[in-house]
mmCIF file of C-alpha atoms in Angstrom:
data_model
loop_
_atom_site.group_PDB
_atom_site.id
_atom_site.type_symbol
_atom_site.label_atom_id
_atom_site.label_comp_id
_atom_site.label_asym_id
_atom_site.label_seq_id
_atom_site.Cartn_x
_atom_site.Cartn_y
_atom_site.Cartn_z
ATOM 1 C CA UNK A 1 128.272 127.258 104.955
ATOM 2 C CA UNK A 2 125.791 125.489 107.058
ATOM 3 C CA UNK A 3 126.591 126.450 110.592
ATOM 4 C CA UNK A 4 124.794 124.624 113.334
ATOM 5 C CA UNK A 5 123.861 121.016 113.725
ATOM 6 C CA UNK A 6 120.165 121.790 113.878
ATOM 7 C CA UNK A 7 120.421 123.652 110.599
ATOM 8 C CA UNK A 8 122.203 120.713 108.986
ATOM 9 C CA UNK A 9 119.540 118.363 110.197
ATOM 10 C CA UNK A 10 116.659 120.528 109.062
ATOM 11 C CA UNK A 11 118.367 120.959 105.664
ATOM 12 C CA UNK A 12 118.489 117.181 105.249
ATOM 13 C CA UNK A 13 114.926 116.937 106.403
ATOM 14 C CA UNK A 14 113.820 119.491 103.792
ATOM 15 C CA UNK A 15 115.777 117.638 101.114
ATOM 16 C CA UNK A 16 114.105 114.340 101.979
ATOM 17 C CA UNK A 17 110.738 116.084 101.996
ATOM 18 C CA UNK A 18 111.314 117.416 98.463
ATOM 19 C CA UNK A 19 112.435 114.042 97.198
ATOM 20 C CA UNK A 20 109.426 112.328 98.770
ATOM 21 C CA UNK A 21 107.093 114.856 97.167
ATOM 22 C CA UNK A 22 108.737 114.167 93.796
ATOM 23 C CA UNK A 23 108.104 110.443 94.380
ATOM 24 C CA UNK A 24 104.413 111.156 94.994
ATOM 25 C CA UNK A 25 104.273 113.244 91.796
ATOM 26 C CA UNK A 26 105.906 110.469 89.783
ATOM 27 C CA UNK A 27 103.358 107.957 91.167
ATOM 28 C CA UNK A 28 100.616 110.363 90.192
ATOM 29 C CA UNK A 29 102.041 110.872 86.690
ATOM 30 C CA UNK A 30 102.326 107.115 86.119
ATOM 31 C CA UNK A 31 98.852 106.402 87.510
ATOM 32 C CA UNK A 32 97.556 109.076 85.080
ATOM 33 C CA UNK A 33 99.508 107.806 82.042
ATOM 34 C CA UNK A 34 96.171 107.071 80.345
ATOM 35 C CA UNK A 35 94.181 110.047 81.563
ATOM 36 C CA UNK A 36 92.841 112.330 78.943
ATOM 37 C CA UNK A 37 94.254 115.823 79.064
ATOM 38 C CA UNK A 38 96.575 115.136 81.962
ATOM 39 C CA UNK A 39 99.858 117.069 82.066
ATOM 40 C CA UNK A 40 102.748 115.622 84.004
ATOM 41 C CA UNK A 41 103.956 117.420 87.086
ATOM 42 C CA UNK A 42 107.265 117.852 88.823
ATOM 43 C CA UNK A 43 108.769 119.740 91.742
ATOM 44 C CA UNK A 44 111.432 122.453 91.303
ATOM 45 C CA UNK A 45 113.695 120.586 93.730
ATOM 46 C CA UNK A 46 117.160 121.190 92.120
ATOM 47 C CA UNK A 47 116.546 124.918 91.617
ATOM 48 C CA UNK A 48 115.500 125.497 95.212
ATOM 49 C CA UNK A 49 118.344 123.471 96.694
ATOM 50 C CA UNK A 50 120.938 125.120 94.473
ATOM 51 C CA UNK A 51 119.660 128.586 95.414
ATOM 52 C CA UNK A 52 119.817 127.703 99.057
ATOM 53 C CA UNK A 53 123.320 126.289 98.817
ATOM 54 C CA UNK A 54 124.726 129.258 96.917
ATOM 55 C CA UNK A 55 123.016 131.687 99.263
ATOM 56 C CA UNK A 56 124.480 129.997 102.312
ATOM 57 C CA UNK A 57 127.923 129.786 100.666
ATOM 58 C CA UNK A 58 127.961 133.454 99.792
ATOM 59 C CA UNK A 59 127.597 134.732 103.283
ATOM 60 C CA UNK A 60 128.683 132.824 106.387
ATOM 61 C CA UNK A 61 126.663 134.906 108.766
ATOM 62 C CA UNK A 62 123.552 135.410 106.715
ATOM 63 C CA UNK A 63 120.244 134.302 108.001
ATOM 64 C CA UNK A 64 119.665 131.449 105.613
ATOM 65 C CA UNK A 65 117.340 129.168 107.462
ATOM 66 C CA UNK A 66 116.612 125.807 105.806
ATOM 67 C CA UNK A 67 113.111 126.127 107.227
ATOM 68 C CA UNK A 68 112.491 128.783 104.593
ATOM 69 C CA UNK A 69 113.000 126.277 101.719
ATOM 70 C CA UNK A 70 109.760 126.224 99.809
ATOM 71 C CA UNK A 71 109.120 123.978 96.839
ATOM 72 C CA UNK A 72 106.747 124.570 93.973
ATOM 73 C CA UNK A 73 104.865 121.984 91.961
ATOM 74 C CA UNK A 74 105.024 122.768 88.254
ATOM 75 C CA UNK A 75 103.935 121.277 84.964
ATOM 76 C CA UNK A 76 106.784 119.671 83.111
ATOM 77 C CA UNK A 77 107.853 121.476 79.964
ATOM 78 C CA UNK A 78 109.093 120.342 76.565
ATOM 79 C CA UNK A 79 107.204 117.009 76.439
ATOM 80 C CA UNK A 80 105.314 115.753 73.400
ATOM 81 C CA UNK A 81 101.559 115.845 73.866
ATOM 82 C CA UNK A 82 99.764 112.732 72.639
ATOM 83 C CA UNK A 83 96.500 112.757 70.690
ATOM 84 C CA UNK A 84 94.461 112.489 73.889
ATOM 85 C CA UNK A 85 96.022 115.636 75.358
ATOM 86 C CA UNK A 86 98.212 113.628 77.744
ATOM 87 C CA UNK A 87 101.963 114.273 77.934
ATOM 88 C CA UNK A 88 103.215 111.582 80.330
ATOM 89 C CA UNK A 89 106.426 110.072 79.008
ATOM 90 C CA UNK A 90 106.558 106.646 80.674
ATOM 91 C CA UNK A 91 110.278 106.066 80.030
ATOM 92 C CA UNK A 92 111.252 109.438 81.435
ATOM 93 C CA UNK A 93 109.077 108.875 84.501
ATOM 94 C CA UNK A 94 110.667 105.472 85.106
ATOM 95 C CA UNK A 95 114.173 106.963 84.818
ATOM 96 C CA UNK A 96 113.357 109.758 87.252
ATOM 97 C CA UNK A 97 111.734 107.235 89.580
ATOM 98 C CA UNK A 98 115.007 105.258 89.776
ATOM 99 C CA UNK A 99 117.067 108.436 90.022
ATOM 100 C CA UNK A 100 114.885 109.819 92.752
ATOM 101 C CA UNK A 101 115.096 106.629 94.685
ATOM 102 C CA UNK A 102 118.933 106.729 94.625
ATOM 103 C CA UNK A 103 119.013 110.345 95.677
ATOM 104 C CA UNK A 104 116.712 109.569 98.592
ATOM 105 C CA UNK A 105 118.969 106.742 99.589
ATOM 106 C CA UNK A 106 122.008 109.028 99.392
ATOM 107 C CA UNK A 107 120.495 111.791 101.492
ATOM 108 C CA UNK A 108 119.179 109.405 104.109
ATOM 109 C CA UNK A 109 122.677 107.874 104.383
ATOM 110 C CA UNK A 110 124.144 111.349 104.856
ATOM 111 C CA UNK A 111 121.594 112.125 107.528
ATOM 112 C CA UNK A 112 122.400 108.841 109.223
ATOM 113 C CA UNK A 113 126.096 109.746 109.183
ATOM 114 C CA UNK A 114 125.370 113.124 110.735
ATOM 115 C CA UNK A 115 123.304 111.565 113.488
ATOM 116 C CA UNK A 116 126.100 109.043 114.164
ATOM 117 C CA UNK A 117 128.496 111.966 114.603
ATOM 118 C CA UNK A 118 126.215 113.530 117.204
ATOM 119 C CA UNK A 119 125.905 110.185 118.887
ATOM 120 C CA UNK A 120 129.718 109.890 119.083
ATOM 121 C CA UNK A 121 130.025 113.317 120.661
ATOM 122 C CA UNK A 122 127.343 112.486 123.190
ATOM 123 C CA UNK A 123 128.855 109.179 124.198
ATOM 124 C CA UNK A 124 132.362 110.803 124.494
ATOM 125 C CA UNK A 125 131.039 113.347 126.966
ATOM 126 C CA UNK A 126 129.770 110.554 129.157
ATOM 127 C CA UNK A 127 133.377 109.600 129.665
ATOM 128 C CA UNK B 1 106.260 112.632 104.235
ATOM 129 C CA UNK B 2 103.108 110.698 103.763
ATOM 130 C CA UNK B 3 103.836 107.057 103.092
ATOM 131 C CA UNK B 4 100.210 106.000 102.930
ATOM 132 C CA UNK B 5 99.378 108.632 100.308
ATOM 133 C CA UNK B 6 102.163 107.465 97.954
ATOM 134 C CA UNK B 7 100.900 103.875 98.283
ATOM 135 C CA UNK B 8 97.318 105.128 97.789
ATOM 136 C CA UNK B 9 98.096 106.853 94.501
ATOM 137 C CA UNK B 10 99.716 103.690 93.078
ATOM 138 C CA UNK B 11 96.867 101.521 94.440
ATOM 139 C CA UNK B 12 94.452 103.875 92.674
ATOM 140 C CA UNK B 13 96.393 103.385 89.418
ATOM 141 C CA UNK B 14 96.403 99.626 89.860
ATOM 142 C CA UNK B 15 92.675 99.609 90.458
ATOM 143 C CA UNK B 16 92.021 101.735 87.369
ATOM 144 C CA UNK B 17 94.046 99.375 85.151
ATOM 145 C CA UNK B 18 92.319 96.324 86.654
ATOM 146 C CA UNK B 19 88.948 97.883 85.955
ATOM 147 C CA UNK B 20 90.073 98.527 82.389
ATOM 148 C CA UNK B 21 91.070 94.836 82.111
ATOM 149 C CA UNK B 22 87.643 93.799 83.389
ATOM 150 C CA UNK B 23 85.879 95.885 80.791
ATOM 151 C CA UNK B 24 88.094 94.462 78.052
ATOM 152 C CA UNK B 25 87.307 90.889 79.061
ATOM 153 C CA UNK B 26 83.626 91.778 79.167
ATOM 154 C CA UNK B 27 83.874 93.159 75.623
ATOM 155 C CA UNK B 28 85.703 90.120 74.275
ATOM 156 C CA UNK B 29 83.363 87.670 76.006
ATOM 157 C CA UNK B 30 80.409 89.485 74.375
ATOM 158 C CA UNK B 31 81.926 89.814 70.949
ATOM 159 C CA UNK B 32 79.212 87.550 69.551
ATOM 160 C CA UNK B 33 76.260 88.564 71.760
ATOM 161 C CA UNK B 34 73.476 89.435 69.316
ATOM 162 C CA UNK B 35 70.686 90.223 71.734
ATOM 163 C CA UNK B 36 70.948 92.108 75.060
ATOM 164 C CA UNK B 37 68.251 93.315 77.447
ATOM 165 C CA UNK B 38 67.216 96.241 75.230
ATOM 166 C CA UNK B 39 66.928 94.017 72.151
ATOM 167 C CA UNK B 40 70.065 95.413 70.468
ATOM 168 C CA UNK B 41 73.380 93.614 69.946
ATOM 169 C CA UNK B 42 76.026 94.149 72.599
ATOM 170 C CA UNK B 43 77.688 97.568 72.581
ATOM 171 C CA UNK B 44 81.337 97.738 73.637
ATOM 172 C CA UNK B 45 82.183 99.464 76.924
ATOM 173 C CA UNK B 46 85.082 101.728 77.665
ATOM 174 C CA UNK B 47 86.671 103.046 80.876
ATOM 175 C CA UNK B 48 87.250 106.736 81.237
ATOM 176 C CA UNK B 49 90.158 107.552 83.523
ATOM 177 C CA UNK B 50 90.250 111.059 84.995
ATOM 178 C CA UNK B 51 92.642 112.688 87.360
ATOM 179 C CA UNK B 52 91.585 112.796 91.013
ATOM 180 C CA UNK B 53 92.815 116.227 92.000
ATOM 181 C CA UNK B 54 90.002 117.405 94.301
ATOM 182 C CA UNK B 55 90.004 120.580 92.191
ATOM 183 C CA UNK B 56 86.333 121.254 93.074
ATOM 184 C CA UNK B 57 87.169 121.879 96.734
ATOM 185 C CA UNK B 58 87.231 125.640 97.086
ATOM 186 C CA UNK B 59 89.922 125.992 99.755
ATOM 187 C CA UNK B 60 92.222 123.570 97.962
ATOM 188 C CA UNK B 61 91.980 125.689 94.836
ATOM 189 C CA UNK B 62 92.882 128.795 96.832
ATOM 190 C CA UNK B 63 95.774 127.048 98.535
ATOM 191 C CA UNK B 64 97.206 126.116 95.158
ATOM 192 C CA UNK B 65 96.186 129.233 93.325
ATOM 193 C CA UNK B 66 99.445 129.822 91.505
ATOM 194 C CA UNK B 67 100.622 126.229 90.971
ATOM 195 C CA UNK B 68 99.185 122.899 89.882
ATOM 196 C CA UNK B 69 97.630 120.709 92.537
ATOM 197 C CA UNK B 70 99.610 117.748 93.780
ATOM 198 C CA UNK B 71 97.102 115.179 92.593
ATOM 199 C CA UNK B 72 95.702 112.164 94.325
ATOM 200 C CA UNK B 73 95.666 109.394 91.758
ATOM 201 C CA UNK B 74 92.899 108.615 89.307
ATOM 202 C CA UNK B 75 89.152 108.066 89.073
ATOM 203 C CA UNK B 76 87.569 105.495 86.764
ATOM 204 C CA UNK B 77 84.161 105.453 85.164
ATOM 205 C CA UNK B 78 82.728 102.867 82.787
ATOM 206 C CA UNK B 79 80.859 104.273 79.787
ATOM 207 C CA UNK B 80 79.204 102.926 76.684
ATOM 208 C CA UNK B 81 80.147 104.984 73.651
ATOM 209 C CA UNK B 82 77.078 105.133 71.419
ATOM 210 C CA UNK B 83 78.431 106.704 68.226
ATOM 211 C CA UNK B 84 80.168 103.651 66.869
ATOM 212 C CA UNK B 85 77.769 101.716 64.554
ATOM 213 C CA UNK B 86 77.128 97.979 64.774
ATOM 214 C CA UNK B 87 78.882 95.738 62.268
ATOM 215 C CA UNK B 88 76.641 94.171 59.613
ATOM 216 C CA UNK B 89 77.042 90.549 58.553
ATOM 217 C CA UNK B 90 75.317 89.203 55.465
ATOM 218 C CA UNK B 91 73.602 85.954 56.506
ATOM 219 C CA UNK B 92 70.029 85.621 55.102
ATOM 220 C CA UNK B 93 69.423 82.268 56.796
ATOM 221 C CA UNK B 94 70.038 83.669 60.272
ATOM 222 C CA UNK B 95 66.869 83.954 62.405
ATOM 223 C CA UNK B 96 67.821 87.592 63.375
ATOM 224 C CA UNK B 97 68.490 88.729 59.813
ATOM 225 C CA UNK B 98 66.544 91.769 58.604
ATOM 226 C CA UNK B 99 64.639 91.992 55.314
ATOM 227 C CA UNK B 100 67.850 92.606 53.321
ATOM 228 C CA UNK B 101 69.505 89.595 54.882
ATOM 229 C CA UNK B 102 71.880 91.407 57.189
ATOM 230 C CA UNK B 103 72.501 90.538 60.842
ATOM 231 C CA UNK B 104 73.579 93.307 63.251
ATOM 232 C CA UNK B 105 76.715 92.280 65.110
ATOM 233 C CA UNK B 106 78.260 93.851 68.263
ATOM 234 C CA UNK B 107 80.626 96.765 67.579
ATOM 235 C CA UNK B 108 83.523 94.989 69.368
ATOM 236 C CA UNK B 109 86.844 94.964 67.490
ATOM 237 C CA UNK B 110 88.885 92.109 68.930
ATOM 238 C CA UNK B 111 92.203 93.501 67.647
ATOM 239 C CA UNK B 112 91.495 96.822 69.315
ATOM 240 C CA UNK B 113 90.609 95.060 72.540
ATOM 241 C CA UNK B 114 93.882 93.090 72.423
ATOM 242 C CA UNK B 115 95.888 96.293 72.042
ATOM 243 C CA UNK B 116 94.000 97.934 74.934
ATOM 244 C CA UNK B 117 94.749 94.868 76.977
ATOM 245 C CA UNK B 118 98.479 95.121 76.295
ATOM 246 C CA UNK B 119 98.562 98.763 77.267
ATOM 247 C CA UNK B 120 96.594 97.996 80.468
ATOM 248 C CA UNK B 121 99.066 95.256 81.386
ATOM 249 C CA UNK B 122 102.069 97.583 80.917
ATOM 250 C CA UNK B 123 100.412 100.377 82.895
ATOM 251 C CA UNK B 124 99.603 97.935 85.668
ATOM 252 C CA UNK B 125 103.250 96.815 85.852
ATOM 253 C CA UNK B 126 104.428 100.440 85.939
ATOM 254 C CA UNK B 127 102.152 101.236 88.887
ATOM 255 C CA UNK B 128 103.349 98.143 90.699
ATOM 256 C CA UNK B 129 107.008 99.240 90.163
ATOM 257 C CA UNK B 130 106.243 102.687 91.564
ATOM 258 C CA UNK B 131 104.606 101.165 94.620
ATOM 259 C CA UNK B 132 107.731 99.059 95.167
ATOM 260 C CA UNK B 133 109.916 102.136 94.886
ATOM 261 C CA UNK B 134 107.904 104.004 97.507
ATOM 262 C CA UNK B 135 108.265 100.978 99.799
ATOM 263 C CA UNK B 136 112.039 100.867 99.320
ATOM 264 C CA UNK B 137 112.346 104.593 100.028
ATOM 265 C CA UNK B 138 110.325 104.264 103.179
ATOM 266 C CA UNK B 139 112.497 101.432 104.353
ATOM 267 C CA UNK B 140 115.570 103.640 103.820
ATOM 268 C CA UNK B 141 113.947 106.301 105.941
ATOM 269 C CA UNK B 142 113.309 103.742 108.662
ATOM 270 C CA UNK B 143 117.004 102.770 108.595
ATOM 271 C CA UNK B 144 118.187 106.289 109.409
ATOM 272 C CA UNK B 145 118.060 105.690 113.143
ATOM 273 C CA UNK B 146 119.580 102.217 113.062
#
């Protein structure tokens, strides 16, 4: 479980950071769709987030700090390499671009909701 | 989160494709140019697009020792490939014909240029779409505090 508000917020922040990095990588892949010998890149976002979530679920009191979330940039695997040594799959990149955009939208909405909750608490205390 | 960088990468891609388009129009416009400055017929030009990953910067390489670099768009260079021979056209009455009656024509293949042009157009559109996506995402981030 995610315990404190600040942890929740920094978890969201890390998630958005990962998604934004993925967006940059997709831009780079598409800009390099003609580049000789270029191999497309991706970030291991899902793996890192799943590991974090299962670690924090396993132990309520463990010291799982979202600040420790570290992403890695990797070459994509299992793609066909074209005759010029390039393996950018334009359709797949476009699909993950759209998917990534929706995920970013979702997480930013969740973060907005969380901030609204805090706002409500703060305005209640004013009486 | 670096908004400008995301836009920069796509702008880089757009520039590269525009440059490619320029070279294609130059090739097509010169498809019948028989004499250039060096006395030869026109030789077709090509763009060479390479990844701009700053890999030659020592500290960047060390920072990213175990994983690929993030990448910062593309670089474009215009080259003139020399290996492709000129086309020969048999026309003995032509003032530039050699002793066997052949005229050397530019090595531009219009069909090939057309295909290159289509791929450049599509790639340009793709880069524009990505730029739009980055813009939308940034707007969503701006809406968080609304």
